[in-house]
Amino acid sequence: MTTHFISAEVDLHDTAEELHSAIEIELQKHGEPLRWAVTDVDVDRQKAVVEGYVLVEASPAIA
Amino acid sequence: MNRRPLTVVLIVPTGVGASIGGFAGDALPVARAIAQVSDTLITHPNVLNGAQLYWPIPNALYVEGYALDKFAAGCWGLQPVHQNRIGLILDAGIEPDLQLRHLQAVDAARATLGLNITDWVLTDRPLQVELRISQSGASWGTIGNPDSLLRAAEKLIKQARVEAIAVVARFPDDEGSLALENYRRGKGVDPLAGAEAVISHLVVRTFKIPCAHAPALSALPLDPHLSPRSAAEEIGYTFLPCVLAGLSKAPQFVTPTVGHASCLSQVLGGQDARTQVLGGQDARTQLLGGQDAHPTREQFYANRRDFESQDLWADRVDAVVIPATACGGSAILSLSGRSSVQIIAVGDNKTQMQATPEKLGIKALQVNSYLEAIGVLVAKRAGISPASLGADISSLRRLPD
């Protein structure tokens, strides 16, 4: 098991709940979300800047 | 008189350089004041922990950040206790003398405070904490051996039947660094906080019991210019007493599991169900083999009502108080979806974050200070619109035909 720091951009949504779900889905591409926050919003591009940690249960296979 | 109790959540995110609450438990006065005007205050270790200093607040619930996020999302409830049986994990990376200091701090808490701390374990490997600062300016970090931490926690839970866990990990001594110098002067970001959150989040996420962390560090040389906000961490050998006091009465976590679903969104097949994805495999495929893997909405609520009779759930929250630039956390995004929750954004608690309610499209009441926030809570409790306390009252709006 390892913990990893992830930063990502996520499209803003109509509601904060939808944004919450979109962030979790984005972080799940890298592992299980452990802690995250929107740190800023690019209003012009309608993107939320997200930083967080994910948990990876096993080391990913090397391609 | 029957009235709805006022339940307030106070959040000062850890490791984001909050000017109030970003140092050594320096949001504790805010918590004490808000508790006076609330029936129940729900807050987290970063607010209440002042190393050697803490303050028992009878109506405050000490809830670790991961659990607070789950609570806010409606997935976990909080069950108050009289006293938890606490176990201690010491990182094998801590030097023997420093280990002894922590064990003596535990003995002091047992003898002087009457806390029920029964067993301790040493991790089977050094946890190897590493610290970083992110692009946003928040502190974060990783631990090299998370499995060792979890094995130690499992041993305490299975063999000693503890109900809460205090973790002490050896953190890198950062003496002479600019970050530490700034921190001691009440400026900048707590360089330890982000990694501390990872440690406690891991334990809470895995075992669903209260957990909090205290870093083990070598004593620093005296600094005549030490900020009052940071001073609580320099009056003793450990940061452990506040953690033990907080965990002693921390609420337990309850989940209204029906089948494998613990959140309504899972029951309804919503997107949150994907939060169960582990190791790259969709947990839904695992759910299909389980019993009652697709409970109905009625089953879910019937089951949850049993829990709700005694416990505290997100639908009891009336207000959340948060620094205005730090509204982008999971708990705030979850609670902002509840129309009954008043979000109070405090302007003069500056942070390194730039996630304001306006940018996020969150409806919030903006105030300048915690004093003003407390006034809003008093008005809310009394059933008075805060707008009616100002000089200018807007005209009644007529909706279009």
Short mmCIF file of C-alpha atoms in Angstrom, two decimals, chain A residues 3-4 7 9-10 12 16-19 21 26-27 30-31 33 36-38 40 42 45-46 49-50 54 56-57 63:
data_model
loop_
_atom_site.label_atom_id
_atom_site.label_comp_id
_atom_site.label_asym_id
_atom_site.label_seq_id
_atom_site.Cartn_x
_atom_site.Cartn_y
_atom_site.Cartn_z
CA THR A 3 -0.03 7.02 -0.57
CA HIS A 4 0.32 9.43 -3.47
CA SER A 7 -3.15 17.41 -8.48
CA GLU A 9 -8.26 19.97 -12.85
CA VAL A 10 -11.95 19.17 -12.83
CA LEU A 12 -17.00 23.02 -12.59
CA ALA A 16 -21.28 21.62 -5.37
CA GLU A 17 -22.55 18.05 -4.92
CA GLU A 18 -21.96 17.30 -8.59
CA LEU A 19 -18.50 18.83 -8.33
CA SER A 21 -18.72 13.50 -7.29
CA GLU A 26 -11.20 11.97 -11.22
CA LEU A 27 -9.08 10.99 -8.21
CA HIS A 30 -5.23 7.18 -9.51
CA GLY A 31 -6.36 5.28 -6.40
CA PRO A 33 -9.24 9.24 -2.47
CA TRP A 36 -8.62 16.33 -1.15
CA ALA A 37 -9.63 19.94 -1.59
CA VAL A 38 -10.31 22.43 -4.32
CA ASP A 40 -8.55 27.43 -6.51
CA ASP A 42 -10.07 29.12 -12.84
CA ARG A 45 -11.92 28.14 -17.95
CA GLN A 46 -14.53 26.92 -15.46
CA VAL A 49 -7.92 23.03 -9.28
CA VAL A 50 -7.78 20.04 -6.94
CA VAL A 54 -4.93 8.77 -2.93
CA VAL A 56 -3.03 2.61 -3.86
CA GLU A 57 -3.45 -0.85 -2.42
CA ALA A 63 4.24 -1.61 -18.41
#
